[in-house]
Amino acid sequence: MQVLKFGGTSVGSIENINNVKNIINDGKPKVIVLSAMSGTTNALVRISNYIKNGRPEKAIEQINELHVHYFKTVDSLLTDKALNQDVKNYINTIFNFLVDSTYESHSILLENKIVAQGELLSTYIFNCFLTQEGISSALLPALSFMRIDKTNEPDFFYIKQHFEMMFNKVPEATVYITQGFICIDDAGNISNLQRGGSDYTATILGAAINADEVQIWTDIDGMHNNDPRHVENTRPIKNLSYDEAAELAYFGAKILHPQTITPVRADNIPVRLKNTMNPDAHGTLITNNYSENGIKAIAAKDHITAIKIKSGRMLNAHGFLKKVFEVFEVYETPIDMITTSEVAISLTIDDDSNIDKIVTELEKFAAIEVDTNQSIVCLVGHSIVHHPDTFKLFQVLQDVKIRMISYGGSNNNISLLVPTVEKVATLARLQDYIFRLIA
Ligand code: ADP
Ligand code: ASP
Ligand code: MG
């Protein structure tokens, strides 16, 4: 069995929904994971923020706009009168809930319920569309099986057991549709896998059912060698290893949720990235194989905070690093990059929710400097640190404002820390020099 995930753009227009239908309509049983239609989750986040900021009238305005948009979409998609009415009734239930939410006071639970509605809408609509088109499908509600535990990790045992239970209730279907992104937490409340989380849903499910392959269908022909939103002349990469793809996803390649690769790598389940608008393009195949060495791709991650920790007493003092790490451990804050000298450590974090407390603790034994608005620019490739081409990187560095560099932490990754205002220029410069010089 294969798991196919379709992102927001793929289900965001009538034309693309028809593309999705053609892609999945080969008679083979499969699991389909859908995102919300493009723009919907952002609109739901805005609604929640209006409620939080005491602007219910603005929330209602946004709700009404979205409601009209959904009715229009359904009128274009569902010509079958009964199905059209059925879907409109469902849409009305959802929008009544949204309107009722504007009378409530804001909480994280309410916010999670609000942002969950996008995937509930897209899957309901798509399921009815397949019925209209004569394709035998069943809707398996993600909130009945997709659960995370206290540490926000997927509860694989529960997911497998409950997915199979739901699946076995409708053995006759060919296409099993479920919602990406949304889940329940350990207390049974509606939660989610963070923005972009439908990719993660697909690989969690892929691992749970031991799928033959997980396909992530999106609006671009696979993982490119640099961020196409910021850099010209990027090109798709045909093959990536799990390690390479995981590094790129973690360090900001938006095409994949940062955790996407984690569930499937141990079981060696291939992940294929494909373009819904151009299904014949090869896309990117992610497996255990390393196809070639050297720099393959560059990605960047924003909202990084750099912390410099300086101690006069670090000189020859063992135990200093331990003291520093303990502070980050207490506040459950992962460190991404780290460099050391005799008298100072520089490190980076992307979760700055406890930064004030961390700084207060560190200041008890060191002088601290904090720089916000930094970006990690990450160069990825198998054995990149040993490859002769990699040294061309050093020809480029004179033109780039680098705050930190991490080389050799892993064989597959070289990370540069730059101020975010320099990010786009850095990506472009690296693209120009490295891929032109390597080519
Ligand atoms: P979906 O809604 O299908 O999940 P996303 O917007 O989350 O799609 O991801 C696809 C987008 O990721 C692309 O349109 C592209 O702009 C962006 N992107 C960023 N970095 C890369 C990269 N290295 N390769 C391909 N796409 C990338
Ligand atoms: N709809 C969610 C989001 O926009 C999840 C996803 O698209 O993967 O973040
Ligand atoms: Mg996405």
Short mmCIF file of C-alpha atoms and ligand atoms in Angstrom, two decimals:
data_model
loop_
_atom_site.label_atom_id
_atom_site.label_comp_id
_atom_site.label_asym_id
_atom_site.label_seq_id
_atom_site.Cartn_x
_atom_site.Cartn_y
_atom_site.Cartn_z
CA MET A 1 0.00 0.00 0.00
CA GLN A 2 1.17 3.53 -0.76
CA VAL A 3 0.51 6.72 1.19
CA LEU A 4 0.04 9.82 -0.99
CA LYS A 5 -0.05 13.27 0.57
CA PHE A 6 -1.40 16.26 -1.35
CA GLY A 7 -0.55 19.75 -0.11
CA GLY A 8 -2.57 22.95 -0.01
CA THR A 9 -2.05 24.02 -3.63
CA SER A 10 -2.80 20.50 -4.85
CA VAL A 11 -6.30 20.70 -3.33
CA GLY A 12 -6.64 24.48 -3.66
CA SER A 13 -8.29 24.83 -7.09
CA ILE A 14 -10.78 22.93 -9.21
CA GLU A 15 -8.10 22.22 -11.81
CA ASN A 16 -5.70 20.80 -9.25
CA ILE A 17 -8.37 18.72 -7.51
CA ASN A 18 -9.02 17.14 -10.90
CA ASN A 19 -5.26 16.54 -11.28
CA VAL A 20 -5.29 14.77 -7.91
CA LYS A 21 -8.21 12.62 -9.03
CA ASN A 22 -6.30 11.58 -12.16
CA ILE A 23 -3.15 10.79 -10.17
CA ILE A 24 -4.89 8.54 -7.69
CA ASN A 25 -7.36 6.88 -10.07
CA ASP A 26 -5.41 3.74 -11.01
CA GLY A 27 -7.60 1.24 -9.17
CA LYS A 28 -4.86 0.37 -6.64
CA PRO A 29 -5.76 0.71 -2.95
CA LYS A 30 -4.03 3.65 -1.29
CA VAL A 31 -4.13 6.04 1.63
CA ILE A 32 -4.54 9.72 0.75
CA VAL A 33 -3.51 12.41 3.22
CA LEU A 34 -4.84 15.88 2.46
CA SER A 35 -3.85 19.34 3.68
CA ALA A 36 -6.30 22.18 3.97
CA MET A 37 -6.96 24.07 0.71
CA SER A 38 -4.27 26.70 0.21
CA GLY A 39 -4.81 29.84 2.26
CA THR A 40 -7.30 28.21 4.63
CA THR A 41 -4.99 27.47 7.58
CA ASN A 42 -3.57 31.00 7.38
CA ALA A 43 -7.13 32.39 7.42
CA LEU A 44 -8.02 30.20 10.42
CA VAL A 45 -4.90 31.40 12.27
CA ARG A 46 -5.99 34.99 11.55
CA ILE A 47 -9.48 34.22 12.93
CA SER A 48 -7.96 32.79 16.10
CA ASN A 49 -5.66 35.82 16.45
CA TYR A 50 -8.59 38.23 16.08
CA ILE A 51 -10.38 36.37 18.90
CA LYS A 52 -7.20 36.51 21.00
CA ASN A 53 -6.83 40.25 20.41
CA GLY A 54 -10.47 41.05 21.27
CA ARG A 55 -11.50 41.79 17.64
CA PRO A 56 -14.50 39.43 17.13
CA GLU A 57 -15.95 41.65 14.36
CA LYS A 58 -12.77 41.18 12.31
CA ALA A 59 -12.94 37.43 12.97
CA ILE A 60 -16.55 37.36 11.67
CA GLU A 61 -15.51 39.30 8.56
CA GLN A 62 -12.81 36.71 7.82
CA ILE A 63 -15.18 33.80 8.57
CA ASN A 64 -17.79 35.17 6.14
CA GLU A 65 -15.22 35.67 3.40
CA LEU A 66 -14.01 32.09 3.78
CA HIS A 67 -17.57 30.74 3.89
CA VAL A 68 -18.40 32.38 0.55
CA HIS A 69 -15.18 31.02 -0.95
CA TYR A 70 -16.05 27.45 0.10
CA PHE A 71 -19.57 27.64 -1.30
CA LYS A 72 -18.20 28.90 -4.62
CA THR A 73 -15.66 26.06 -4.75
CA VAL A 74 -18.32 23.46 -3.99
CA ASP A 75 -20.64 24.86 -6.67
CA SER A 76 -17.89 24.49 -9.27
CA LEU A 77 -16.82 21.04 -8.10
CA LEU A 78 -20.01 19.23 -7.20
CA THR A 79 -22.64 19.20 -9.93
CA ASP A 80 -24.46 16.31 -8.25
CA LYS A 81 -27.30 18.06 -6.41
CA ALA A 82 -27.53 15.72 -3.41
CA LEU A 83 -23.76 15.69 -2.85
CA ASN A 84 -23.61 19.47 -3.31
CA GLN A 85 -26.24 19.90 -0.59
CA ASP A 86 -24.60 17.35 1.71
CA VAL A 87 -21.26 19.19 1.52
CA LYS A 88 -22.90 22.59 2.04
CA ASN A 89 -24.60 21.27 5.18
CA TYR A 90 -21.21 20.10 6.45
CA ILE A 91 -19.60 23.44 5.59
CA ASN A 92 -22.39 25.24 7.46
CA THR A 93 -21.74 23.15 10.58
CA ILE A 94 -18.06 24.09 10.49
CA PHE A 95 -18.75 27.79 9.93
CA ASN A 96 -21.38 27.82 12.71
CA PHE A 97 -18.69 26.46 15.02
CA LEU A 98 -16.30 29.21 13.87
CA VAL A 99 -18.90 31.91 14.49
CA ASP A 100 -19.65 30.46 17.96
CA SER A 101 -15.90 30.54 18.72
CA THR A 102 -15.89 34.33 18.38
CA TYR A 103 -18.03 34.52 21.57
CA GLU A 104 -15.52 32.45 23.53
CA SER A 105 -12.39 33.61 25.26
CA HIS A 106 -9.19 32.58 23.58
CA SER A 107 -7.23 29.52 24.70
CA ILE A 108 -4.74 27.22 23.02
CA LEU A 109 -7.42 24.51 22.97
CA LEU A 110 -9.79 26.81 21.08
CA GLU A 111 -7.02 27.83 18.69
CA ASN A 112 -6.18 24.19 17.95
CA LYS A 113 -9.84 23.43 17.25
CA ILE A 114 -10.13 26.41 14.92
CA VAL A 115 -7.02 25.60 12.86
CA ALA A 116 -8.12 21.95 12.57
CA GLN A 117 -11.18 22.88 10.49
CA GLY A 118 -9.24 23.34 7.23
CA GLU A 119 -8.30 19.67 6.89
CA LEU A 120 -11.79 18.57 8.01
CA LEU A 121 -13.25 20.68 5.18
CA SER A 122 -10.85 19.61 2.40
CA THR A 123 -11.18 15.88 3.13
CA TYR A 124 -14.97 15.95 3.38
CA ILE A 125 -15.24 17.84 0.08
CA PHE A 126 -12.72 15.58 -1.69
CA ASN A 127 -14.42 12.40 -0.45
CA CYS A 128 -17.77 13.58 -1.86
CA PHE A 129 -16.07 14.61 -5.10
CA LEU A 130 -14.66 11.09 -5.52
CA THR A 131 -18.13 9.65 -4.87
CA GLN A 132 -19.50 11.89 -7.62
CA GLU A 133 -16.73 10.67 -9.95
CA GLY A 134 -17.54 7.03 -9.21
CA ILE A 135 -14.34 6.28 -7.28
CA SER A 136 -14.89 4.10 -4.23
CA SER A 137 -13.50 6.00 -1.24
CA ALA A 138 -13.78 6.14 2.53
CA LEU A 139 -13.00 8.95 4.96
CA LEU A 140 -10.96 7.82 7.98
CA PRO A 141 -11.00 10.58 10.63
CA ALA A 142 -7.45 11.38 11.75
CA LEU A 143 -8.72 12.42 15.18
CA SER A 144 -9.66 8.75 15.79
CA PHE A 145 -6.13 7.41 15.36
CA MET A 146 -3.44 10.12 15.01
CA ARG A 147 -2.24 10.70 18.57
CA ILE A 148 0.82 12.37 20.06
CA ASP A 149 2.19 11.68 23.52
CA LYS A 150 3.22 14.01 26.35
CA THR A 151 6.47 14.87 24.57
CA ASN A 152 4.60 15.62 21.30
CA GLU A 153 6.00 12.50 19.67
CA PRO A 154 3.68 10.27 17.61
CA ASP A 155 2.29 7.35 19.62
CA PHE A 156 2.97 4.68 16.99
CA PHE A 157 1.39 1.80 18.87
CA TYR A 158 -1.91 3.69 19.29
CA ILE A 159 -1.82 5.04 15.73
CA LYS A 160 -1.24 1.62 14.15
CA GLN A 161 -3.89 -0.08 16.25
CA HIS A 162 -6.56 2.58 15.76
CA PHE A 163 -5.83 3.16 12.07
CA GLU A 164 -6.24 -0.58 11.42
CA MET A 165 -9.51 -0.57 13.36
CA MET A 166 -10.88 2.27 11.24
CA PHE A 167 -9.51 0.76 8.03
CA ASN A 168 -11.05 -2.67 8.67
CA LYS A 169 -14.50 -1.12 9.06
CA VAL A 170 -14.50 -0.20 5.35
CA PRO A 171 -12.57 -2.98 3.59
CA GLU A 172 -14.42 -2.41 0.32
CA ALA A 173 -12.99 1.07 -0.43
CA THR A 174 -10.09 1.65 -2.85
CA VAL A 175 -9.08 5.10 -1.70
CA TYR A 176 -8.79 5.85 2.02
CA ILE A 177 -8.77 9.58 2.70
CA THR A 178 -7.59 11.16 5.92
CA GLN A 179 -6.65 14.57 7.28
CA GLY A 180 -3.03 15.67 7.48
CA PHE A 181 -1.71 17.95 10.22
CA ILE A 182 -4.39 17.35 12.88
CA CYS A 183 -4.16 14.93 15.78
CA ILE A 184 -5.19 14.45 19.39
CA ASP A 185 -2.85 14.89 22.32
CA ASP A 186 -2.37 12.50 25.21
CA ALA A 187 -5.39 14.01 26.98
CA GLY A 188 -7.59 13.53 23.91
CA ASN A 189 -7.75 17.22 22.99
CA ILE A 190 -7.49 18.36 19.38
CA SER A 191 -3.91 19.32 18.58
CA ASN A 192 -1.66 19.42 15.50
CA LEU A 193 1.78 18.52 14.17
CA GLN A 194 2.78 22.17 13.65
CA ARG A 195 2.56 24.16 10.42
CA GLY A 196 3.27 22.09 7.34
CA GLY A 197 2.53 18.97 9.41
CA SER A 198 0.65 17.02 6.73
CA ASP A 199 3.98 15.76 5.38
CA TYR A 200 4.68 14.37 8.84
CA THR A 201 1.21 12.76 9.01
CA ALA A 202 2.01 10.96 5.76
CA THR A 203 5.29 9.46 6.96
CA ILE A 204 3.91 8.62 10.42
CA LEU A 205 1.10 6.71 8.70
CA GLY A 206 3.54 5.22 6.20
CA ALA A 207 5.58 3.81 9.09
CA ALA A 208 2.48 2.68 11.00
CA ILE A 209 1.16 0.62 8.08
CA ASN A 210 4.61 -0.26 6.73
CA ALA A 211 3.79 1.35 3.38
CA ASP A 212 5.68 0.46 0.20
CA GLU A 213 6.25 4.15 -0.46
CA VAL A 214 5.20 7.58 0.77
CA GLN A 215 4.59 10.21 -1.92
CA ILE A 216 4.47 13.91 -1.12
CA TRP A 217 2.65 15.70 -3.93
CA THR A 218 3.17 19.45 -4.00
CA ASP A 219 3.49 22.46 -6.31
CA ILE A 220 7.12 21.95 -7.40
CA ASP A 221 9.04 19.13 -9.10
CA GLY A 222 10.89 17.88 -6.02
CA MET A 223 13.58 19.16 -3.68
CA HIS A 224 15.61 21.89 -5.41
CA ASN A 225 19.28 22.59 -4.78
CA ASN A 226 18.44 25.97 -3.21
CA ASP A 227 15.36 27.85 -2.01
CA PRO A 228 13.39 28.73 -5.18
CA ARG A 229 11.56 31.49 -3.31
CA HIS A 230 14.80 33.45 -2.97
CA VAL A 231 17.22 32.20 -5.60
CA GLU A 232 17.01 31.99 -9.39
CA ASN A 233 18.06 29.00 -11.50
CA THR A 234 17.61 26.35 -8.85
CA ARG A 235 17.17 22.82 -10.11
CA PRO A 236 15.50 19.66 -8.78
CA ILE A 237 17.61 16.92 -7.22
CA LYS A 238 16.73 13.42 -8.45
CA ASN A 239 17.97 11.40 -5.49
CA LEU A 240 18.61 12.17 -1.85
CA SER A 241 19.53 9.98 1.09
CA TYR A 242 17.44 10.06 4.27
CA ASP A 243 20.31 11.87 6.01
CA GLU A 244 20.52 14.57 3.34
CA ALA A 245 16.75 15.06 3.14
CA ALA A 246 16.42 15.17 6.93
CA GLU A 247 19.11 17.87 7.18
CA LEU A 248 17.46 19.96 4.45
CA ALA A 249 14.01 19.62 6.01
CA TYR A 250 15.30 20.46 9.48
CA PHE A 251 17.27 23.44 8.19
CA GLY A 252 14.40 25.12 6.42
CA ALA A 253 13.62 23.55 3.02
CA LYS A 254 9.90 24.33 3.24
CA ILE A 255 8.91 21.55 0.86
CA LEU A 256 9.22 19.12 3.81
CA HIS A 257 8.09 19.49 7.42
CA PRO A 258 11.25 19.31 9.59
CA GLN A 259 10.34 15.88 11.03
CA THR A 260 9.12 14.24 7.80
CA ILE A 261 11.99 11.79 7.38
CA THR A 262 12.19 10.56 11.00
CA PRO A 263 9.36 7.98 10.95
CA VAL A 264 10.34 6.22 7.72
CA ARG A 265 14.12 6.03 7.73
CA ALA A 266 14.42 3.09 10.16
CA ASP A 267 12.10 0.93 8.04
CA ASN A 268 13.67 2.03 4.80
CA ILE A 269 10.38 3.26 3.30
CA PRO A 270 11.09 5.37 0.19
CA VAL A 271 9.73 8.93 0.07
CA ARG A 272 9.03 10.47 -3.33
CA LEU A 273 8.44 14.19 -3.85
CA LYS A 274 6.24 14.87 -6.88
CA ASN A 275 4.56 17.79 -8.64
CA THR A 276 0.74 17.58 -8.87
CA MET A 277 0.80 20.03 -11.79
CA ASN A 278 3.49 18.04 -13.64
CA PRO A 279 3.13 14.37 -12.65
CA ASP A 280 5.51 13.17 -15.38
CA ALA A 281 8.48 15.04 -13.90
CA HIS A 282 10.83 12.71 -12.00
CA GLY A 283 10.72 14.66 -8.74
CA THR A 284 12.97 13.54 -5.89
CA LEU A 285 13.38 10.02 -4.55
CA ILE A 286 14.56 9.78 -0.94
CA THR A 287 16.04 6.43 0.12
CA ASN A 288 18.92 4.96 2.07
CA ASN A 289 21.24 5.29 -0.95
CA TYR A 290 23.89 7.92 -1.41
CA SER A 291 24.07 8.67 -5.10
CA GLU A 292 27.02 11.08 -5.21
CA ASN A 293 29.27 13.03 -2.89
CA GLY A 294 29.74 16.77 -2.48
CA ILE A 295 27.41 19.74 -1.99
CA LYS A 296 23.93 18.87 -3.19
CA ALA A 297 21.70 21.57 -1.79
CA ILE A 298 21.49 24.68 0.35
CA ALA A 299 18.66 25.61 2.72
CA ALA A 300 18.10 28.29 5.34
CA LYS A 301 16.30 28.45 8.64
CA ASP A 302 15.17 31.78 10.12
CA HIS A 303 14.28 33.02 13.62
CA ILE A 304 17.57 31.86 15.07
CA THR A 305 19.00 33.41 18.22
CA ALA A 306 22.75 33.38 18.78
CA ILE A 307 24.13 33.39 22.34
CA LYS A 308 27.77 34.15 23.14
CA ILE A 309 28.85 32.88 26.55
CA LYS A 310 32.14 34.34 27.77
CA SER A 311 33.93 33.30 30.91
CA GLY A 312 37.35 34.42 32.11
CA ARG A 313 37.51 31.20 34.03
CA MET A 314 36.95 28.90 31.06
CA LEU A 315 40.68 28.82 30.38
CA ASN A 316 41.73 25.29 31.34
CA ALA A 317 38.52 24.86 33.30
CA HIS A 318 36.86 21.54 32.69
CA GLY A 319 33.18 21.29 33.45
CA PHE A 320 32.32 24.67 31.92
CA LEU A 321 30.53 23.19 28.90
CA LYS A 322 28.60 20.85 31.19
CA LYS A 323 27.39 23.81 33.24
CA VAL A 324 26.28 25.61 30.10
CA PHE A 325 24.46 22.59 28.62
CA GLU A 326 22.69 21.91 31.89
CA VAL A 327 20.96 25.30 31.65
CA PHE A 328 19.62 24.45 28.18
CA GLU A 329 18.58 21.02 29.36
CA VAL A 330 16.59 22.45 32.29
CA TYR A 331 14.67 24.71 29.89
CA GLU A 332 14.27 21.92 27.31
CA THR A 333 15.83 24.09 24.61
CA PRO A 334 17.71 22.31 21.82
CA ILE A 335 20.97 23.80 20.56
CA ASP A 336 21.52 23.78 16.79
CA MET A 337 25.03 25.13 16.21
CA ILE A 338 27.95 25.48 18.55
CA THR A 339 31.50 26.82 18.26
CA THR A 340 34.05 27.19 21.03
CA SER A 341 37.26 29.10 21.70
CA GLU A 342 39.44 29.19 24.76
CA VAL A 343 37.38 31.86 26.44
CA ALA A 344 33.95 31.73 24.86
CA ILE A 345 31.21 29.55 23.42
CA SER A 346 28.81 30.68 20.73
CA LEU A 347 25.69 28.66 20.18
CA THR A 348 22.32 29.00 18.49
CA ILE A 349 18.76 28.10 19.41
CA ASP A 350 15.55 28.40 17.40
CA ASP A 351 13.12 28.06 20.31
CA ASP A 352 13.56 31.31 22.23
CA SER A 353 10.51 30.89 24.48
CA ASN A 354 12.73 30.58 27.59
CA ILE A 355 15.52 32.91 26.50
CA ASP A 356 15.15 35.33 29.43
CA LYS A 357 15.37 32.57 32.02
CA ILE A 358 18.29 30.93 30.19
CA VAL A 359 20.21 34.23 30.09
CA THR A 360 19.53 34.87 33.80
CA GLU A 361 20.93 31.43 34.67
CA LEU A 362 23.98 31.79 32.41
CA GLU A 363 24.76 35.26 33.75
CA LYS A 364 25.42 33.68 37.14
CA PHE A 365 28.74 32.40 35.79
CA ALA A 366 29.45 34.12 32.44
CA ALA A 367 29.05 37.29 30.41
CA ILE A 368 26.28 36.87 27.84
CA GLU A 369 25.59 38.51 24.47
CA VAL A 370 22.38 37.70 22.62
CA ASP A 371 21.77 38.36 18.90
CA THR A 372 18.30 37.76 17.49
CA ASN A 373 17.17 37.70 13.84
CA GLN A 374 19.85 35.33 12.66
CA SER A 375 19.57 32.60 10.01
CA ILE A 376 21.36 29.31 9.61
CA VAL A 377 22.39 28.68 6.03
CA CYS A 378 23.02 25.01 5.66
CA LEU A 379 24.97 23.23 2.92
CA VAL A 380 24.06 19.57 2.61
CA GLY A 381 25.54 16.60 0.79
CA HIS A 382 26.93 13.16 1.50
CA SER A 383 30.48 13.33 2.85
CA ILE A 384 30.46 17.02 2.07
CA VAL A 385 33.23 17.78 4.55
CA HIS A 386 35.68 15.53 2.67
CA HIS A 387 34.81 16.52 -0.87
CA PRO A 388 37.34 18.58 -2.88
CA ASP A 389 34.61 20.85 -4.26
CA THR A 390 33.65 21.88 -0.77
CA PHE A 391 36.83 23.90 -0.47
CA LYS A 392 35.43 26.22 -3.11
CA LEU A 393 33.13 27.31 -0.34
CA PHE A 394 36.03 29.13 1.26
CA GLN A 395 36.48 31.24 -1.87
CA VAL A 396 32.97 32.55 -1.27
CA LEU A 397 33.22 33.28 2.39
CA GLN A 398 35.04 36.58 1.89
CA ASP A 399 31.85 37.97 0.33
CA VAL A 400 29.51 36.73 3.02
CA LYS A 401 28.96 38.12 6.51
CA ILE A 402 29.34 35.05 8.68
CA ARG A 403 28.83 35.11 12.42
CA MET A 404 29.55 31.41 13.03
CA ILE A 405 30.54 28.38 10.99
CA SER A 406 30.08 24.74 11.86
CA TYR A 407 32.22 22.30 9.86
CA GLY A 408 32.67 18.65 10.66
CA GLY A 409 29.84 18.22 13.18
CA SER A 410 28.39 15.76 10.70
CA ASN A 411 29.88 14.60 7.40
CA ASN A 412 26.78 15.74 5.58
CA ASN A 413 26.35 19.31 6.73
CA ILE A 414 28.18 22.61 6.90
CA SER A 415 26.27 25.39 8.61
CA LEU A 416 26.85 29.14 8.46
CA LEU A 417 25.16 31.63 10.75
CA VAL A 418 24.35 34.97 9.11
CA PRO A 419 22.13 37.89 10.10
CA THR A 420 18.71 37.27 8.50
CA VAL A 421 19.00 40.49 6.46
CA GLU A 422 21.98 38.86 4.72
CA LYS A 423 20.25 35.53 4.09
CA VAL A 424 18.98 36.02 0.55
CA ALA A 425 22.26 37.53 -0.61
CA THR A 426 24.17 34.65 1.00
CA LEU A 427 21.97 32.01 -0.64
CA ALA A 428 22.34 33.67 -4.03
CA ARG A 429 26.09 34.08 -3.67
CA LEU A 430 26.53 30.45 -2.65
CA GLN A 431 24.32 29.27 -5.52
CA ASP A 432 26.27 31.29 -8.00
CA TYR A 433 29.73 30.28 -6.82
CA ILE A 434 29.26 26.73 -5.67
CA PHE A 435 26.97 25.27 -8.31
CA ARG A 436 28.61 27.23 -11.11
CA LEU A 437 32.08 26.18 -9.98
CA ILE A 438 31.04 22.59 -9.47
CA ALA A 439 29.21 22.35 -12.79
P1 ADP B 1 2.43 22.10 0.22
O1 ADP B 1 1.32 23.06 0.43
O2 ADP B 1 2.22 21.20 -0.96
O3 ADP B 1 2.80 21.35 1.47
P2 ADP B 1 4.68 23.87 0.64
O4 ADP B 1 4.43 25.30 0.30
O5 ADP B 1 4.66 23.49 2.06
O6 ADP B 1 3.69 22.98 -0.23
O7 ADP B 1 6.10 23.39 0.02
C1 ADP B 1 6.40 23.61 -1.34
C2 ADP B 1 7.16 24.91 -1.50
O8 ADP B 1 8.40 24.83 -0.79
C3 ADP B 1 7.59 25.22 -2.90
O9 ADP B 1 6.57 25.85 -3.63
C4 ADP B 1 8.81 26.10 -2.70
O10 ADP B 1 8.49 27.47 -2.82
C5 ADP B 1 9.22 25.87 -1.25
N1 ADP B 1 10.61 25.45 -1.11
C6 ADP B 1 11.52 25.97 -0.25
N2 ADP B 1 12.70 25.39 -0.37
C7 ADP B 1 12.58 24.45 -1.34
C8 ADP B 1 13.48 23.53 -1.94
N3 ADP B 1 14.76 23.43 -1.56
N4 ADP B 1 13.02 22.75 -2.94
C9 ADP B 1 11.74 22.84 -3.35
N5 ADP B 1 10.83 23.69 -2.82
C10 ADP B 1 11.24 24.49 -1.83
N1 ASP B 2 -2.68 23.02 6.63
C1 ASP B 2 -1.52 22.98 7.49
C2 ASP B 2 -0.65 24.21 7.25
O1 ASP B 2 -0.99 25.04 6.41
C3 ASP B 2 -0.73 21.72 7.33
C4 ASP B 2 -0.09 21.51 5.97
O2 ASP B 2 -0.43 22.18 5.00
O3 ASP B 2 0.77 20.62 5.87
O4 ASP B 2 0.31 24.38 7.93
MG MG B 3 3.90 21.89 3.16
#
